mmCIF file with all atom_site columns, C-alpha atoms and ligand atoms in Angstrom:
data_model
loop_
_atom_site.group_PDB
_atom_site.id
_atom_site.type_symbol
_atom_site.label_atom_id
_atom_site.label_alt_id
_atom_site.label_comp_id
_atom_site.label_asym_id
_atom_site.label_entity_id
_atom_site.label_seq_id
_atom_site.pdbx_PDB_ins_code
_atom_site.Cartn_x
_atom_site.Cartn_y
_atom_site.Cartn_z
_atom_site.occupancy
_atom_site.B_iso_or_equiv
_atom_site.pdbx_formal_charge
_atom_site.auth_seq_id
_atom_site.auth_comp_id
_atom_site.auth_asym_id
_atom_site.auth_atom_id
_atom_site.pdbx_PDB_model_num
ATOM   1   C  CA  . MET A 1 1   ? -137.576 144.260 -9.268  1.00 92.00 ? 702  MET A CA  1
ATOM   2   C  CA  . HIS A 1 2   ? -137.025 144.198 -5.488  1.00 92.00 ? 703  HIS A CA  1
ATOM   3   C  CA  . ASP A 1 3   ? -137.617 147.590 -3.795  1.00 95.00 ? 704  ASP A CA  1
ATOM   4   C  CA  . ASP A 1 4   ? -134.088 147.741 -2.363  1.00 96.00 ? 705  ASP A CA  1
ATOM   5   C  CA  . LEU A 1 5   ? -132.442 147.450 -5.778  1.00 97.00 ? 706  LEU A CA  1
ATOM   6   C  CA  . LYS A 1 6   ? -131.132 150.321 -7.865  1.00 97.00 ? 707  LYS A CA  1
ATOM   7   C  CA  . GLU A 1 7   ? -130.920 148.313 -11.071 1.00 97.00 ? 708  GLU A CA  1
ATOM   8   C  CA  . VAL A 1 8   ? -130.845 144.787 -12.433 1.00 98.00 ? 709  VAL A CA  1
ATOM   9   C  CA  . LEU A 1 9   ? -127.492 143.861 -14.012 1.00 97.00 ? 710  LEU A CA  1
ATOM   10  C  CA  . LEU A 1 10  ? -128.233 140.280 -15.050 1.00 98.00 ? 711  LEU A CA  1
ATOM   11  C  CA  . THR A 1 11  ? -131.788 139.112 -15.664 1.00 98.00 ? 712  THR A CA  1
ATOM   12  C  CA  . GLU A 1 12  ? -132.912 135.523 -15.107 1.00 98.00 ? 713  GLU A CA  1
ATOM   13  C  CA  . GLU A 1 13  ? -132.813 134.977 -18.866 1.00 98.00 ? 714  GLU A CA  1
ATOM   14  C  CA  . VAL A 1 14  ? -129.250 136.253 -19.181 1.00 98.00 ? 715  VAL A CA  1
ATOM   15  C  CA  . ILE A 1 15  ? -128.113 134.089 -16.253 1.00 98.00 ? 716  ILE A CA  1
ATOM   16  C  CA  . GLN A 1 16  ? -129.716 131.003 -17.789 1.00 98.00 ? 717  GLN A CA  1
ATOM   17  C  CA  . SER A 1 17  ? -128.077 131.626 -21.123 1.00 98.00 ? 718  SER A CA  1
ATOM   18  C  CA  . ILE A 1 18  ? -124.689 132.018 -19.400 1.00 98.00 ? 719  ILE A CA  1
ATOM   19  C  CA  . CYS A 1 19  ? -125.257 128.679 -17.621 1.00 98.00 ? 720  CYS A CA  1
ATOM   20  C  CA  . LYS A 1 20  ? -126.176 127.049 -20.921 1.00 98.00 ? 721  LYS A CA  1
ATOM   21  C  CA  . ASP A 1 21  ? -123.022 128.318 -22.664 1.00 98.00 ? 722  ASP A CA  1
ATOM   22  C  CA  . LEU A 1 22  ? -120.706 127.375 -19.798 1.00 98.00 ? 723  LEU A CA  1
ATOM   23  C  CA  . GLY A 1 23  ? -122.419 123.989 -19.511 1.00 98.00 ? 724  GLY A CA  1
ATOM   24  C  CA  . MET A 1 24  ? -121.799 123.263 -23.193 1.00 98.00 ? 725  MET A CA  1
ATOM   25  C  CA  . GLN A 1 25  ? -118.144 124.180 -22.877 1.00 98.00 ? 726  GLN A CA  1
ATOM   26  C  CA  . LEU A 1 26  ? -117.689 122.098 -19.704 1.00 98.00 ? 727  LEU A CA  1
ATOM   27  C  CA  . THR A 1 27  ? -119.502 119.134 -21.255 1.00 98.00 ? 728  THR A CA  1
ATOM   28  C  CA  . LYS A 1 28  ? -116.993 119.235 -24.103 1.00 97.00 ? 729  LYS A CA  1
ATOM   29  C  CA  . ASP A 1 29  ? -113.933 119.719 -21.893 1.00 97.00 ? 730  ASP A CA  1
ATOM   30  C  CA  . TYR A 1 30  ? -114.838 116.962 -19.412 1.00 97.00 ? 731  TYR A CA  1
ATOM   31  C  CA  . GLN A 1 31  ? -116.350 114.403 -21.752 1.00 94.00 ? 732  GLN A CA  1
ATOM   32  C  CA  . ASN A 1 32  ? -114.137 111.497 -20.765 1.00 87.00 ? 733  ASN A CA  1
ATOM   33  C  CA  . LYS A 1 33  ? -113.233 112.620 -17.262 1.00 88.00 ? 734  LYS A CA  1
ATOM   34  C  CA  . PRO A 1 34  ? -115.430 111.982 -14.231 1.00 87.00 ? 735  PRO A CA  1
ATOM   35  C  CA  . LEU A 1 35  ? -115.755 115.413 -12.720 1.00 97.00 ? 736  LEU A CA  1
ATOM   36  C  CA  . VAL A 1 36  ? -116.027 116.541 -9.103  1.00 98.00 ? 737  VAL A CA  1
ATOM   37  C  CA  . CYS A 1 37  ? -117.824 119.903 -8.820  1.00 98.00 ? 738  CYS A CA  1
ATOM   38  C  CA  . ILE A 1 38  ? -117.111 121.763 -5.609  1.00 98.00 ? 739  ILE A CA  1
ATOM   39  C  CA  . GLY A 1 39  ? -119.487 124.555 -4.658  1.00 98.00 ? 740  GLY A CA  1
ATOM   40  C  CA  . ILE A 1 40  ? -118.118 127.238 -2.373  1.00 97.00 ? 741  ILE A CA  1
ATOM   41  C  CA  . LEU A 1 41  ? -120.822 128.039 0.176   1.00 96.00 ? 742  LEU A CA  1
ATOM   42  C  CA  . LYS A 1 42  ? -122.990 129.905 0.384   1.00 95.00 ? 743  LYS A CA  1
ATOM   43  C  CA  . GLY A 1 43  ? -122.872 132.236 -2.607  1.00 96.00 ? 744  GLY A CA  1
ATOM   44  C  CA  . SER A 1 44  ? -122.502 129.600 -5.314  1.00 98.00 ? 745  SER A CA  1
ATOM   45  C  CA  . ILE A 1 45  ? -125.617 127.536 -4.541  1.00 97.00 ? 746  ILE A CA  1
ATOM   46  C  CA  . MET A 1 46  ? -127.936 128.927 -7.224  1.00 98.00 ? 747  MET A CA  1
ATOM   47  C  CA  . PHE A 1 47  ? -125.280 129.079 -9.909  1.00 98.00 ? 748  PHE A CA  1
ATOM   48  C  CA  . MET A 1 48  ? -124.180 125.543 -9.071  1.00 98.00 ? 749  MET A CA  1
ATOM   49  C  CA  . THR A 1 49  ? -127.659 124.031 -9.341  1.00 98.00 ? 750  THR A CA  1
ATOM   50  C  CA  . ASP A 1 50  ? -128.367 125.756 -12.651 1.00 98.00 ? 751  ASP A CA  1
ATOM   51  C  CA  . LEU A 1 51  ? -124.916 125.079 -14.112 1.00 98.00 ? 752  LEU A CA  1
ATOM   52  C  CA  . ILE A 1 52  ? -124.643 121.364 -13.331 1.00 98.00 ? 753  ILE A CA  1
ATOM   53  C  CA  . LYS A 1 53  ? -128.008 120.726 -15.005 1.00 98.00 ? 754  LYS A CA  1
ATOM   54  C  CA  . ARG A 1 54  ? -126.284 121.895 -18.197 1.00 98.00 ? 755  ARG A CA  1
ATOM   55  C  CA  . ILE A 1 55  ? -123.186 119.696 -17.838 1.00 98.00 ? 756  ILE A CA  1
ATOM   56  C  CA  . ASP A 1 56  ? -123.914 116.455 -19.658 1.00 97.00 ? 757  ASP A CA  1
ATOM   57  C  CA  . THR A 1 57  ? -121.241 114.135 -18.263 1.00 96.00 ? 758  THR A CA  1
ATOM   58  C  CA  . HIS A 1 58  ? -120.541 111.954 -15.224 1.00 94.00 ? 759  HIS A CA  1
ATOM   59  C  CA  . LEU A 1 59  ? -120.135 114.240 -12.260 1.00 97.00 ? 760  LEU A CA  1
ATOM   60  C  CA  . SER A 1 60  ? -120.403 114.307 -8.513  1.00 98.00 ? 761  SER A CA  1
ATOM   61  C  CA  . ILE A 1 61  ? -120.803 117.301 -6.218  1.00 98.00 ? 762  ILE A CA  1
ATOM   62  C  CA  . ASP A 1 62  ? -119.345 118.380 -2.928  1.00 98.00 ? 763  ASP A CA  1
ATOM   63  C  CA  . PHE A 1 63  ? -119.243 121.580 -0.891  1.00 98.00 ? 764  PHE A CA  1
ATOM   64  C  CA  . MET A 1 64  ? -116.753 123.630 1.013   1.00 97.00 ? 765  MET A CA  1
ATOM   65  C  CA  . ASP A 1 65  ? -117.318 126.595 3.293   1.00 95.00 ? 766  ASP A CA  1
ATOM   66  C  CA  . VAL A 1 66  ? -114.507 128.948 4.198   1.00 90.00 ? 767  VAL A CA  1
ATOM   67  C  CA  . SER A 1 67  ? -114.121 132.298 5.860   1.00 84.00 ? 768  SER A CA  1
ATOM   68  C  CA  . SER A 1 68  ? -111.358 134.539 4.628   1.00 70.00 ? 769  SER A CA  1
ATOM   69  C  CA  . TYR A 1 69  ? -109.203 136.870 6.630   1.00 59.00 ? 770  TYR A CA  1
ATOM   70  C  CA  . HIS A 1 70  ? -109.048 139.880 4.377   1.00 53.00 ? 771  HIS A CA  1
ATOM   71  C  CA  . GLY A 1 71  ? -107.310 142.153 6.847   1.00 47.00 ? 772  GLY A CA  1
ATOM   72  C  CA  . GLY A 1 72  ? -103.814 141.831 8.224   1.00 45.00 ? 773  GLY A CA  1
ATOM   73  C  CA  . ILE A 1 73  ? -100.874 140.620 6.218   1.00 41.00 ? 774  ILE A CA  1
ATOM   74  C  CA  . GLU A 1 74  ? -101.981 140.691 2.631   1.00 43.00 ? 775  GLU A CA  1
ATOM   75  C  CA  . SER A 1 75  ? -99.727  138.065 1.119   1.00 42.00 ? 776  SER A CA  1
ATOM   76  C  CA  . THR A 1 76  ? -100.675 135.113 3.327   1.00 49.00 ? 777  THR A CA  1
ATOM   77  C  CA  . GLY A 1 77  ? -104.267 134.941 2.081   1.00 53.00 ? 778  GLY A CA  1
ATOM   78  C  CA  . GLU A 1 78  ? -105.184 132.596 4.871   1.00 67.00 ? 779  GLU A CA  1
ATOM   79  C  CA  . VAL A 1 79  ? -108.627 130.992 4.997   1.00 77.00 ? 780  VAL A CA  1
ATOM   80  C  CA  . GLN A 1 80  ? -110.329 129.142 7.778   1.00 85.00 ? 781  GLN A CA  1
ATOM   81  C  CA  . ILE A 1 81  ? -112.193 126.000 6.732   1.00 89.00 ? 782  ILE A CA  1
ATOM   82  C  CA  . LEU A 1 82  ? -115.716 126.031 8.178   1.00 92.00 ? 783  LEU A CA  1
ATOM   83  C  CA  . LYS A 1 83  ? -116.820 122.934 6.261   1.00 95.00 ? 784  LYS A CA  1
ATOM   84  C  CA  . ASP A 1 84  ? -114.465 120.618 4.444   1.00 95.00 ? 785  ASP A CA  1
ATOM   85  C  CA  . LEU A 1 85  ? -115.218 118.215 1.577   1.00 97.00 ? 786  LEU A CA  1
ATOM   86  C  CA  . SER A 1 86  ? -116.989 114.946 2.410   1.00 97.00 ? 787  SER A CA  1
ATOM   87  C  CA  . SER A 1 87  ? -114.820 112.778 0.139   1.00 97.00 ? 788  SER A CA  1
ATOM   88  C  CA  . SER A 1 88  ? -111.236 112.523 -1.016  1.00 97.00 ? 789  SER A CA  1
ATOM   89  C  CA  . ILE A 1 89  ? -110.407 114.305 -4.284  1.00 97.00 ? 790  ILE A CA  1
ATOM   90  C  CA  . GLU A 1 90  ? -107.030 112.636 -4.795  1.00 97.00 ? 791  GLU A CA  1
ATOM   91  C  CA  . GLY A 1 91  ? -106.504 111.832 -8.462  1.00 96.00 ? 792  GLY A CA  1
ATOM   92  C  CA  . LYS A 1 92  ? -109.779 113.502 -9.449  1.00 97.00 ? 793  LYS A CA  1
ATOM   93  C  CA  . ASP A 1 93  ? -110.601 116.180 -12.005 1.00 98.00 ? 794  ASP A CA  1
ATOM   94  C  CA  . VAL A 1 94  ? -111.962 118.987 -9.895  1.00 98.00 ? 795  VAL A CA  1
ATOM   95  C  CA  . LEU A 1 95  ? -113.956 122.075 -10.816 1.00 98.00 ? 796  LEU A CA  1
ATOM   96  C  CA  . ILE A 1 96  ? -114.466 124.803 -8.223  1.00 98.00 ? 797  ILE A CA  1
ATOM   97  C  CA  . ILE A 1 97  ? -117.782 126.612 -8.661  1.00 98.00 ? 798  ILE A CA  1
ATOM   98  C  CA  . GLU A 1 98  ? -117.768 130.180 -7.334  1.00 98.00 ? 799  GLU A CA  1
ATOM   99  C  CA  . ASP A 1 99  ? -120.264 133.012 -7.438  1.00 97.00 ? 800  ASP A CA  1
ATOM   100 C  CA  . ILE A 1 100 ? -117.835 135.882 -7.884  1.00 96.00 ? 801  ILE A CA  1
ATOM   101 C  CA  . LEU A 1 101 ? -114.098 136.387 -8.196  1.00 96.00 ? 802  LEU A CA  1
ATOM   102 C  CA  . GLU A 1 102 ? -113.041 139.705 -6.743  1.00 94.00 ? 803  GLU A CA  1
ATOM   103 C  CA  . THR A 1 103 ? -109.629 140.171 -5.061  1.00 92.00 ? 804  THR A CA  1
ATOM   104 C  CA  . GLY A 1 104 ? -109.001 136.465 -5.549  1.00 93.00 ? 805  GLY A CA  1
ATOM   105 C  CA  . THR A 1 105 ? -107.821 135.986 -1.969  1.00 89.00 ? 806  THR A CA  1
ATOM   106 C  CA  . THR A 1 106 ? -110.430 133.344 -1.181  1.00 90.00 ? 807  THR A CA  1
ATOM   107 C  CA  . LEU A 1 107 ? -109.964 131.332 -4.357  1.00 94.00 ? 808  LEU A CA  1
ATOM   108 C  CA  . LYS A 1 108 ? -106.188 131.540 -4.180  1.00 93.00 ? 809  LYS A CA  1
ATOM   109 C  CA  . SER A 1 109 ? -106.203 129.913 -0.752  1.00 90.00 ? 810  SER A CA  1
ATOM   110 C  CA  . ILE A 1 110 ? -108.788 127.314 -1.741  1.00 93.00 ? 811  ILE A CA  1
ATOM   111 C  CA  . THR A 1 111 ? -106.904 126.298 -4.892  1.00 95.00 ? 812  THR A CA  1
ATOM   112 C  CA  . GLU A 1 112 ? -103.627 125.991 -2.983  1.00 93.00 ? 813  GLU A CA  1
ATOM   113 C  CA  . LEU A 1 113 ? -105.336 123.825 -0.387  1.00 92.00 ? 814  LEU A CA  1
ATOM   114 C  CA  . LEU A 1 114 ? -107.042 121.568 -2.933  1.00 95.00 ? 815  LEU A CA  1
ATOM   115 C  CA  . GLU A 1 115 ? -103.926 121.243 -5.092  1.00 94.00 ? 816  GLU A CA  1
ATOM   116 C  CA  . SER A 1 116 ? -102.046 119.974 -2.050  1.00 93.00 ? 817  SER A CA  1
ATOM   117 C  CA  . ARG A 1 117 ? -104.466 117.031 -2.039  1.00 95.00 ? 818  ARG A CA  1
ATOM   118 C  CA  . ARG A 1 118 ? -102.903 115.727 -5.268  1.00 95.00 ? 819  ARG A CA  1
ATOM   119 C  CA  . VAL A 1 119 ? -105.792 116.254 -7.657  1.00 97.00 ? 820  VAL A CA  1
ATOM   120 C  CA  . ASN A 1 120 ? -105.426 115.252 -11.305 1.00 97.00 ? 821  ASN A CA  1
ATOM   121 C  CA  . SER A 1 121 ? -106.627 118.667 -12.465 1.00 97.00 ? 822  SER A CA  1
ATOM   122 C  CA  . LEU A 1 122 ? -108.157 121.757 -10.903 1.00 98.00 ? 823  LEU A CA  1
ATOM   123 C  CA  . GLU A 1 123 ? -110.061 124.519 -12.661 1.00 98.00 ? 824  GLU A CA  1
ATOM   124 C  CA  . ILE A 1 124 ? -112.372 127.331 -11.606 1.00 98.00 ? 825  ILE A CA  1
ATOM   125 C  CA  . VAL A 1 125 ? -115.709 128.423 -13.000 1.00 98.00 ? 826  VAL A CA  1
ATOM   126 C  CA  . THR A 1 126 ? -117.080 131.712 -11.716 1.00 98.00 ? 827  THR A CA  1
ATOM   127 C  CA  . LEU A 1 127 ? -120.363 133.303 -12.663 1.00 98.00 ? 828  LEU A CA  1
ATOM   128 C  CA  . LEU A 1 128 ? -119.033 136.831 -12.192 1.00 98.00 ? 829  LEU A CA  1
ATOM   129 C  CA  . ASP A 1 129 ? -115.561 138.328 -12.395 1.00 98.00 ? 830  ASP A CA  1
ATOM   130 C  CA  . LYS A 1 130 ? -114.468 141.772 -11.214 1.00 96.00 ? 831  LYS A CA  1
ATOM   131 C  CA  . PRO A 1 131 ? -110.993 141.870 -12.803 1.00 95.00 ? 832  PRO A CA  1
ATOM   132 C  CA  . ASN A 1 132 ? -110.292 145.439 -11.681 1.00 94.00 ? 833  ASN A CA  1
ATOM   133 C  CA  . ARG A 1 133 ? -110.350 144.359 -8.030  1.00 91.00 ? 834  ARG A CA  1
ATOM   134 C  CA  . ARG A 1 134 ? -107.793 141.566 -8.306  1.00 94.00 ? 835  ARG A CA  1
ATOM   135 C  CA  . LYS A 1 135 ? -104.998 141.357 -5.719  1.00 92.00 ? 836  LYS A CA  1
ATOM   136 C  CA  . ALA A 1 136 ? -104.045 137.676 -5.792  1.00 92.00 ? 837  ALA A CA  1
ATOM   137 C  CA  . ASN A 1 137 ? -102.431 136.093 -8.830  1.00 94.00 ? 838  ASN A CA  1
ATOM   138 C  CA  . ILE A 1 138 ? -105.380 133.976 -9.908  1.00 96.00 ? 839  ILE A CA  1
ATOM   139 C  CA  . GLU A 1 139 ? -107.782 133.746 -12.841 1.00 97.00 ? 840  GLU A CA  1
ATOM   140 C  CA  . ALA A 1 140 ? -110.752 131.511 -13.557 1.00 98.00 ? 841  ALA A CA  1
ATOM   141 C  CA  . LYS A 1 141 ? -110.612 129.409 -16.728 1.00 98.00 ? 842  LYS A CA  1
ATOM   142 C  CA  . TYR A 1 142 ? -114.378 129.694 -17.117 1.00 98.00 ? 843  TYR A CA  1
ATOM   143 C  CA  . VAL A 1 143 ? -116.041 133.075 -16.578 1.00 98.00 ? 844  VAL A CA  1
ATOM   144 C  CA  . GLY A 1 144 ? -119.764 133.785 -16.951 1.00 98.00 ? 845  GLY A CA  1
ATOM   145 C  CA  . LYS A 1 145 ? -119.545 137.559 -17.122 1.00 98.00 ? 846  LYS A CA  1
ATOM   146 C  CA  . LYS A 1 146 ? -117.029 140.263 -16.346 1.00 98.00 ? 847  LYS A CA  1
ATOM   147 C  CA  . ILE A 1 147 ? -118.579 143.128 -14.410 1.00 97.00 ? 848  ILE A CA  1
ATOM   148 C  CA  . PRO A 1 148 ? -117.357 146.544 -13.293 1.00 94.00 ? 849  PRO A CA  1
ATOM   149 C  CA  . ASP A 1 149 ? -116.251 147.173 -9.732  1.00 92.00 ? 850  ASP A CA  1
ATOM   150 C  CA  . GLU A 1 150 ? -119.703 147.460 -8.174  1.00 92.00 ? 851  GLU A CA  1
ATOM   151 C  CA  . PHE A 1 151 ? -121.235 145.540 -5.268  1.00 94.00 ? 852  PHE A CA  1
ATOM   152 C  CA  . VAL A 1 152 ? -123.942 143.172 -6.504  1.00 96.00 ? 853  VAL A CA  1
ATOM   153 C  CA  . VAL A 1 153 ? -126.575 141.022 -4.803  1.00 97.00 ? 854  VAL A CA  1
ATOM   154 C  CA  . GLY A 1 154 ? -129.023 138.284 -5.748  1.00 98.00 ? 855  GLY A CA  1
ATOM   155 C  CA  . TYR A 1 155 ? -128.857 134.762 -7.166  1.00 98.00 ? 856  TYR A CA  1
ATOM   156 C  CA  . GLY A 1 156 ? -126.864 133.527 -4.172  1.00 97.00 ? 857  GLY A CA  1
ATOM   157 C  CA  . LEU A 1 157 ? -124.941 136.740 -3.547  1.00 97.00 ? 858  LEU A CA  1
ATOM   158 C  CA  . ASP A 1 158 ? -125.720 138.558 -0.331  1.00 95.00 ? 859  ASP A CA  1
ATOM   159 C  CA  . TYR A 1 159 ? -125.463 141.828 1.498   1.00 94.00 ? 860  TYR A CA  1
ATOM   160 C  CA  . LYS A 1 160 ? -125.528 141.083 5.232   1.00 93.00 ? 861  LYS A CA  1
ATOM   161 C  CA  . GLU A 1 161 ? -126.911 137.611 4.407   1.00 93.00 ? 862  GLU A CA  1
ATOM   162 C  CA  . LEU A 1 162 ? -129.935 139.068 2.577   1.00 95.00 ? 863  LEU A CA  1
ATOM   163 C  CA  . TYR A 1 163 ? -131.012 139.030 -1.099  1.00 97.00 ? 864  TYR A CA  1
ATOM   164 C  CA  . ARG A 1 164 ? -129.572 135.569 -1.862  1.00 97.00 ? 865  ARG A CA  1
ATOM   165 C  CA  . ASN A 1 165 ? -133.053 134.417 -2.918  1.00 98.00 ? 866  ASN A CA  1
ATOM   166 C  CA  . LEU A 1 166 ? -133.496 136.929 -5.754  1.00 98.00 ? 867  LEU A CA  1
ATOM   167 C  CA  . PRO A 1 167 ? -133.587 135.099 -9.107  1.00 98.00 ? 868  PRO A CA  1
ATOM   168 C  CA  . TYR A 1 168 ? -131.593 137.912 -10.793 1.00 98.00 ? 869  TYR A CA  1
ATOM   169 C  CA  . ILE A 1 169 ? -128.490 139.982 -9.969  1.00 98.00 ? 870  ILE A CA  1
ATOM   170 C  CA  . GLY A 1 170 ? -128.500 143.709 -9.314  1.00 97.00 ? 871  GLY A CA  1
ATOM   171 C  CA  . THR A 1 171 ? -127.054 146.630 -7.418  1.00 96.00 ? 872  THR A CA  1
ATOM   172 C  CA  . LEU A 1 172 ? -128.502 148.057 -4.199  1.00 95.00 ? 873  LEU A CA  1
ATOM   173 C  CA  . LYS A 1 173 ? -129.787 151.567 -3.639  1.00 94.00 ? 874  LYS A CA  1
ATOM   174 C  CA  . PRO A 1 174 ? -127.220 153.680 -1.744  1.00 91.00 ? 875  PRO A CA  1
ATOM   175 C  CA  . GLU A 1 175 ? -129.614 154.181 1.187   1.00 92.00 ? 876  GLU A CA  1
ATOM   176 C  CA  . ILE A 1 176 ? -129.522 150.439 1.955   1.00 92.00 ? 877  ILE A CA  1
ATOM   177 C  CA  . TYR A 1 177 ? -125.841 150.712 2.907   1.00 88.00 ? 878  TYR A CA  1
ATOM   178 C  CA  . ALA A 1 178 ? -126.520 153.785 5.011   1.00 83.00 ? 879  ALA A CA  1
ATOM   179 C  CA  . LYS A 1 179 ? -128.876 151.847 7.323   1.00 72.00 ? 880  LYS A CA  1
HETATM 180 P  P1  . IMP B 2 .   ? -112.352 137.635 -2.941  1.00 54.46 ? 2243 IMP B P1  1
HETATM 181 O  O1  . IMP B 2 .   ? -111.580 136.756 -2.003  1.00 54.46 ? 2243 IMP B O1  1
HETATM 182 O  O2  . IMP B 2 .   ? -112.122 139.090 -2.718  1.00 54.46 ? 2243 IMP B O2  1
HETATM 183 O  O3  . IMP B 2 .   ? -112.214 137.253 -4.399  1.00 54.46 ? 2243 IMP B O3  1
HETATM 184 O  O4  . IMP B 2 .   ? -113.837 137.477 -2.479  1.00 54.46 ? 2243 IMP B O4  1
HETATM 185 C  C1  . IMP B 2 .   ? -114.749 136.734 -3.111  1.00 54.46 ? 2243 IMP B C1  1
HETATM 186 C  C2  . IMP B 2 .   ? -115.951 136.592 -2.203  1.00 54.46 ? 2243 IMP B C2  1
HETATM 187 O  O5  . IMP B 2 .   ? -116.384 137.861 -1.699  1.00 54.46 ? 2243 IMP B O5  1
HETATM 188 C  C3  . IMP B 2 .   ? -117.099 136.029 -2.983  1.00 54.46 ? 2243 IMP B C3  1
HETATM 189 O  O6  . IMP B 2 .   ? -117.122 134.636 -2.902  1.00 54.46 ? 2243 IMP B O6  1
HETATM 190 C  C4  . IMP B 2 .   ? -118.296 136.687 -2.338  1.00 54.46 ? 2243 IMP B C4  1
HETATM 191 O  O7  . IMP B 2 .   ? -118.727 135.906 -1.257  1.00 54.46 ? 2243 IMP B O7  1
HETATM 192 C  C5  . IMP B 2 .   ? -117.776 138.004 -1.813  1.00 54.46 ? 2243 IMP B C5  1
HETATM 193 N  N1  . IMP B 2 .   ? -118.078 139.120 -2.745  1.00 54.46 ? 2243 IMP B N1  1
HETATM 194 C  C6  . IMP B 2 .   ? -117.217 139.764 -3.543  1.00 54.46 ? 2243 IMP B C6  1
HETATM 195 N  N2  . IMP B 2 .   ? -117.831 140.707 -4.263  1.00 54.46 ? 2243 IMP B N2  1
HETATM 196 C  C7  . IMP B 2 .   ? -119.143 140.639 -3.931  1.00 54.46 ? 2243 IMP B C7  1
HETATM 197 C  C8  . IMP B 2 .   ? -120.313 141.353 -4.384  1.00 54.46 ? 2243 IMP B C8  1
HETATM 198 O  O8  . IMP B 2 .   ? -120.302 142.264 -5.239  1.00 54.46 ? 2243 IMP B O8  1
HETATM 199 N  N3  . IMP B 2 .   ? -121.486 141.002 -3.803  1.00 54.46 ? 2243 IMP B N3  1
HETATM 200 C  C9  . IMP B 2 .   ? -121.591 140.015 -2.854  1.00 54.46 ? 2243 IMP B C9  1
HETATM 201 N  N4  . IMP B 2 .   ? -120.511 139.313 -2.436  1.00 54.46 ? 2243 IMP B N4  1
HETATM 202 C  C10 . IMP B 2 .   ? -119.303 139.623 -2.963  1.00 54.46 ? 2243 IMP B C10 1
HETATM 203 MG MG1 . MG  B 3 .   ? -118.598 133.571 -1.549  1.00 54.46 ? 2244 MG  B MG1 1
#
C-alpha cells in the first residue's frame, strides 16, 4: 500500500471482478446495438480501459473533458466543456463511463448536453457511487460499488492530480490534507 494511504477500500482483485460483472451485464444489454462509450476525463481512464475489455459487442470510444462550477447558483449545474467529442452521437446508443458519482452536478449537466444531441439512448456506468452526497436528480443505471461519504483516491481518482496511477482505491491519511 502507498505510504500516503490510510486504508485500501477496493483491491485490484475486487475492481477487476466489478469490471467483469458490469461487462457481462453490458454485453447482454447492448448485444444488438452498436455502442458508443464516452469516458469522462481524466478520472475514468483506468475504469474505462478495464471495463471495455469485458464488453463483448461492437463498440467505439470517445472522450469528453469538462470542468464543473460547483459554487454559485446551485440549480444551474453549469459545466464548461474543455474537450468535446470527436464524432457525432446523433441516433447512437451512448454509455457514459464515470469514475465516481457524488453530488451528480457534473453528470447531470453532461447528460442534458448529450441528450440534446438526439441520441437513441443514454445510460451511465459509474465505478463508485456516493449516494449520500447527491444533490442533483440523477442516478446511474450501472453502479460498480456504493461507498460511504469518504474521499477516495487511486485507479484514476486524484487528490490534487496525484494518486491516479495507483492500481487500487483507498483513503488518504489525514495529514496529507493538512499539507
Ligand atoms: P459530482 O459532480 O459532485 O458528482 O462530482 C463528481 C466528480 O468529482 C468526479 O468525477 C470526480 O472527479 C470528483 N470526485 C468526487 N468524489 C471524489 C473522491 O472521493 N475522490 C476523487 N474525486 C472525487
Ligand atoms: Mg471526474
